[in-house]
XYZ file of C-alpha atoms in Angstrom:
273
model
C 4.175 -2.847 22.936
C 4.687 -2.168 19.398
C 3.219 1.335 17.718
C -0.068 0.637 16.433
C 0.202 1.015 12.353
C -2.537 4.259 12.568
C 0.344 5.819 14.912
C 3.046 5.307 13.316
C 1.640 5.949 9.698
C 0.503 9.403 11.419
C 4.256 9.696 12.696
C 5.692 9.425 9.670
C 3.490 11.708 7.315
C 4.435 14.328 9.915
C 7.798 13.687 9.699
C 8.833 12.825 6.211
C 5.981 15.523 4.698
C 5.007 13.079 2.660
C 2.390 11.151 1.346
C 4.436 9.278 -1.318
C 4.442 5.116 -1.427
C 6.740 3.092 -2.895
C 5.678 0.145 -4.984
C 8.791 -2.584 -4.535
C 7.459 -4.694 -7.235
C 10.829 -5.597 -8.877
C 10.710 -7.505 -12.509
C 14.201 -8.830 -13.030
C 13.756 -8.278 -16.945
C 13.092 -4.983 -15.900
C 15.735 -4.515 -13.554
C 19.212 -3.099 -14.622
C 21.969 -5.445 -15.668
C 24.776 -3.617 -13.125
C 22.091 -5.596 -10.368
C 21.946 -8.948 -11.770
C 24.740 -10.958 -11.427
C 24.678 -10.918 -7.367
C 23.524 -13.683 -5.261
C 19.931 -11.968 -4.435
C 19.613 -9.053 -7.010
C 16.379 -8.198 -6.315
C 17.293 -7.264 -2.604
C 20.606 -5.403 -4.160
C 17.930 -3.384 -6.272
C 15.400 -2.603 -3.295
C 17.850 -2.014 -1.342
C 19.465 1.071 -3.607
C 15.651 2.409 -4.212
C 15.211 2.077 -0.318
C 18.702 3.755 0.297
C 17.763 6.508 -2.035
C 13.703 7.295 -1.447
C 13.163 6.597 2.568
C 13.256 9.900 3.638
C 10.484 11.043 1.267
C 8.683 8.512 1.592
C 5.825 7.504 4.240
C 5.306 3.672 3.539
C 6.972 0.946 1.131
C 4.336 -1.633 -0.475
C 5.758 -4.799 -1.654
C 3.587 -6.759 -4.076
C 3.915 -10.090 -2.909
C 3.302 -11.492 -6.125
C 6.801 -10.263 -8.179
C 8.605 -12.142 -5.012
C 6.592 -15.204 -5.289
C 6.226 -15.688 -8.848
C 10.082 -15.461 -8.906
C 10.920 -17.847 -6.368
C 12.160 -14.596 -4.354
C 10.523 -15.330 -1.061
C 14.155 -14.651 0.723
C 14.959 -11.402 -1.420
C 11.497 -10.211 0.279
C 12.408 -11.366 3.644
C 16.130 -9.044 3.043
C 13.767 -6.423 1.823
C 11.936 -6.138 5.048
C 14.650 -6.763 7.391
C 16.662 -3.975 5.509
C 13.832 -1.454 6.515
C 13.427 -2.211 10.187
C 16.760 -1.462 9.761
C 17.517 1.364 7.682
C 14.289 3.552 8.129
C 11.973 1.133 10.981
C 9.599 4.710 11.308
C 8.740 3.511 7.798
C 5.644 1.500 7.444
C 5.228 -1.430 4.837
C 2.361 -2.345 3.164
C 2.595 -5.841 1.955
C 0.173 -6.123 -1.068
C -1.265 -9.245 -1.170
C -4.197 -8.663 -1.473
C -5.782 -12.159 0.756
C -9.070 -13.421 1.240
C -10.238 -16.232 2.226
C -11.620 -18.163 5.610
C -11.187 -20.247 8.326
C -7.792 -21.611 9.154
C -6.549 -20.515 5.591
C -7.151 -17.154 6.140
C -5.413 -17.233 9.812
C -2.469 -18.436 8.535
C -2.543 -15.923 5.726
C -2.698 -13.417 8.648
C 0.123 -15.392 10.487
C 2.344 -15.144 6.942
C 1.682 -11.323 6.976
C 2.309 -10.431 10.191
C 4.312 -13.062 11.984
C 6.674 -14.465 8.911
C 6.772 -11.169 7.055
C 6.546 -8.921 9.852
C 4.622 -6.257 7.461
C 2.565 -3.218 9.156
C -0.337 -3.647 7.046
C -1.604 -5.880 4.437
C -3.898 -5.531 1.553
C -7.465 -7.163 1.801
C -10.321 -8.258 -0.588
C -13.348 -8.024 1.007
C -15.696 -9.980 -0.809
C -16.111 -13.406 1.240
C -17.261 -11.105 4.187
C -16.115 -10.529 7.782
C -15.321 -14.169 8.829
C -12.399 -13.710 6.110
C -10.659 -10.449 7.151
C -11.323 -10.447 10.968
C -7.984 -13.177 11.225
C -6.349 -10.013 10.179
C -8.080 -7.763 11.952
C -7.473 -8.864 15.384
C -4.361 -7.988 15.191
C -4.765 -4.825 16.985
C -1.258 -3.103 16.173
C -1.399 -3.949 12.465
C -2.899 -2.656 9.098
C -6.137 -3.545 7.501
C -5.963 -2.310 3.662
C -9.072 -3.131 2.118
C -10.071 -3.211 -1.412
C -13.144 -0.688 -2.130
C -13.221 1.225 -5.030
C -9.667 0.111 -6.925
C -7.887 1.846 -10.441
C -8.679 -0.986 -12.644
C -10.691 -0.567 -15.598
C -13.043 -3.228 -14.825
C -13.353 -2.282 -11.673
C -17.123 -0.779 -12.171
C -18.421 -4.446 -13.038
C -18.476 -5.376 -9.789
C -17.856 -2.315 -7.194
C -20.659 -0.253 -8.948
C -23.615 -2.500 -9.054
C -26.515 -1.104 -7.136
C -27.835 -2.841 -4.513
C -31.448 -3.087 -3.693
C -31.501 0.989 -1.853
C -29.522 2.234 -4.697
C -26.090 2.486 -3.643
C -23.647 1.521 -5.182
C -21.681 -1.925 -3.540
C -18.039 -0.259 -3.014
C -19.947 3.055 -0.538
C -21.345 -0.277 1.356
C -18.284 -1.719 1.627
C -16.855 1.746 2.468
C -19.398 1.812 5.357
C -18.067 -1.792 6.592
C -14.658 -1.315 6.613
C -14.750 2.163 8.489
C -17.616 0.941 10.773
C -18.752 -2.279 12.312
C -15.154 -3.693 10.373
C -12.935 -0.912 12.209
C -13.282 -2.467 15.641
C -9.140 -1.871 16.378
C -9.312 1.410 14.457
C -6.381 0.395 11.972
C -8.697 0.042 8.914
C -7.486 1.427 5.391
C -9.442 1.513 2.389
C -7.803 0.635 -1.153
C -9.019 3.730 -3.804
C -8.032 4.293 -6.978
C -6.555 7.632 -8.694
C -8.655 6.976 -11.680
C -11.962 7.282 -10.368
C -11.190 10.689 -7.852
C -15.140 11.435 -7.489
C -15.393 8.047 -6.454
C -12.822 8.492 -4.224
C -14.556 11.770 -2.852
C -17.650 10.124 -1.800
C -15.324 7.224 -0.401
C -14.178 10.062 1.873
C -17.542 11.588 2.881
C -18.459 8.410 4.159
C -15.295 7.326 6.032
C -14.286 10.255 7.590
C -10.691 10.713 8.621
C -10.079 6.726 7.639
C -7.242 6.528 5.501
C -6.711 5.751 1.861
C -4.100 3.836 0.042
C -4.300 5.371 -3.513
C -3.047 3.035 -6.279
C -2.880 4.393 -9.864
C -0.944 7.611 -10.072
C 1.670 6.916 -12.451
C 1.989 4.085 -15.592
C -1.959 3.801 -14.684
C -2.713 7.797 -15.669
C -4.198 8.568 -12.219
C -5.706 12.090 -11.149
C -3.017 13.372 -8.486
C -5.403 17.177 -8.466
C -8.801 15.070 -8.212
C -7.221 12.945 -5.945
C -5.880 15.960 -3.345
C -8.665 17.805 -3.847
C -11.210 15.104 -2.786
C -9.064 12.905 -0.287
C -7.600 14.817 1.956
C -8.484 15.086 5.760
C -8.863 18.082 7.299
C -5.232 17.494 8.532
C -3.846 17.537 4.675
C -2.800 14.503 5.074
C -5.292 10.666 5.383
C -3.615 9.547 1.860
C -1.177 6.803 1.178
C -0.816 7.506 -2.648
C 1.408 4.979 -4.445
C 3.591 5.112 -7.313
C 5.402 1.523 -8.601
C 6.880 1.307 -12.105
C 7.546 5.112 -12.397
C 9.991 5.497 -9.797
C 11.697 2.288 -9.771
C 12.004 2.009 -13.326
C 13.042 5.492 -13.701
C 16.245 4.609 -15.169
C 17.543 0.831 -16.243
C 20.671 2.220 -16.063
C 23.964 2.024 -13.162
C 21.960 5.705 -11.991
C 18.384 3.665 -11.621
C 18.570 4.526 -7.611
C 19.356 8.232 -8.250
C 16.467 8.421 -10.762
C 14.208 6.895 -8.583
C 15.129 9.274 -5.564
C 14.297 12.091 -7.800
C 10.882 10.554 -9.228
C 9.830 10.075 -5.758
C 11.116 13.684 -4.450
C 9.067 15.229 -7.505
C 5.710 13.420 -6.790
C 6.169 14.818 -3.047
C 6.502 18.099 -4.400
C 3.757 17.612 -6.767
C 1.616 16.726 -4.102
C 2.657 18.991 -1.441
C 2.091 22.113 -4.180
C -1.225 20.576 -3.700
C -1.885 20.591 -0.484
């Protein structure tokens, strides 16, 4: 039986003593020129970023959008293979962010979990529970759910007030650690930029874990962040950071530079904590 994704994300804060993510969202216009000329050069370029962060780091989260959009379905493929591989206590996130119903969304599940093999996947909520239990059934993986995320426009929808007065991302924060959490391998999806947000997030879910997008290019709060997310435990955070580790350098040391972005947001956050 495989490790349920709660385990081993538990496993591996404890072990690397970190709460670092990796974004693998690779641009090849963004990508150095010493990586380009290969056969699959964005798998040469995860690979070096995966060779040089993995034991500082407690998941990966490839956003399946900069592999589709590039026709780079089989670089992604190499990408996760490459981790079972090299670092398989390593979680991955694979953002995708799906939701929809029926047999679309079980087959979305199926691509996830069954093509992809990921651990988790990223979830919008808003077509309801028919949409995201496909996913959820699948006891031993990851539920990440969008609640409250880093966006700027995030507030025109996830703050409306419904009819008691609370705002519609602490309902959804209810859901997705309650009636939603049947296999207890829910995340929620909240954003660095709105940390008070993110505190009530946590009075309401408890020890439920967050996947924090926005520290980074986006200008997230790592202090507000620590000092309202984290579990009694010191750890319950997943807190990623894309573009400024694995564009650290566009240069032949661009894996070196990304090791030592990723080892100085650990330390950052373990000062913290």
């Amino acid at each position: 039986m495989n490790m349920k994704f709660i385990d081993k994300l538990n496993s591996i804060w404890a072990r690397n003593n970190s709460l670092v993510c990796v974004g693998l969202d690779p641009d090849f216009a963004k990508m150095p020129d010493c990586v380009k000329s290969g056969k699959n050069p964005i798998f040469a370029f995860n690979r070096a970023i995966i060779d040089a962060t993995c034991k500082d780091v407690c998941c990966y989260k490839p956003q399946i959008a900069c592999y589709e959009g590039q026709c780079a379905e089989e670089d992604l493929m190499m990408t996760l293979d490459y981790i079972r591989k090299k670092c398989p206590e390593v979680p991955v996130i694979l953002d995708a962010k799906r939701g929809d119903i029926g047999n679309t969304s079980k087959m979305y599940a199926k691509e996830a979990f069954e093509r992809y093999g990921a651990d988790a996947v990223t979830l919008n909520p808003y077509m309801g529970m028919d949409a995201l239990k496909p996913f959820l059934d699948y006891a031993d993986k990851g539920a990440v759910i969008l609640c409250r995320t880093s966006n700027a426009g995030a507030k025109e929808i996830q703050e409306l007030k419904l009819e008691n007065g609370l705002p519609l991302y602490k309902h959804v924060a209810e859901l997705i650690a309650g009636p939603w959490n049947y296999n207890g391998n829910n995340m929620l999806v909240a954003g660095a930029t709105a940390p008070a947000e993110l505190g009530e997030i946590r009075k309401i879910v408890g020890r439920t874990p967050l996947l924090v997008p926005g520290i980074g290019a986006q200008g997230g709060d790592l202090e507000g962040v620590l000092k309202f997310g984290l579990t009694p435990e010191q750890t319950g955070l997943v807190i990623n950071s894309s573009r400024g580790i694995i564009y650290a350098s566009n240069g032949e040391d661009f894996a070196e530079k990304a090791g030592e972005e990723t080892r100085k947001l650990k330390a950052a956050i373990n000062s913290l904590r």
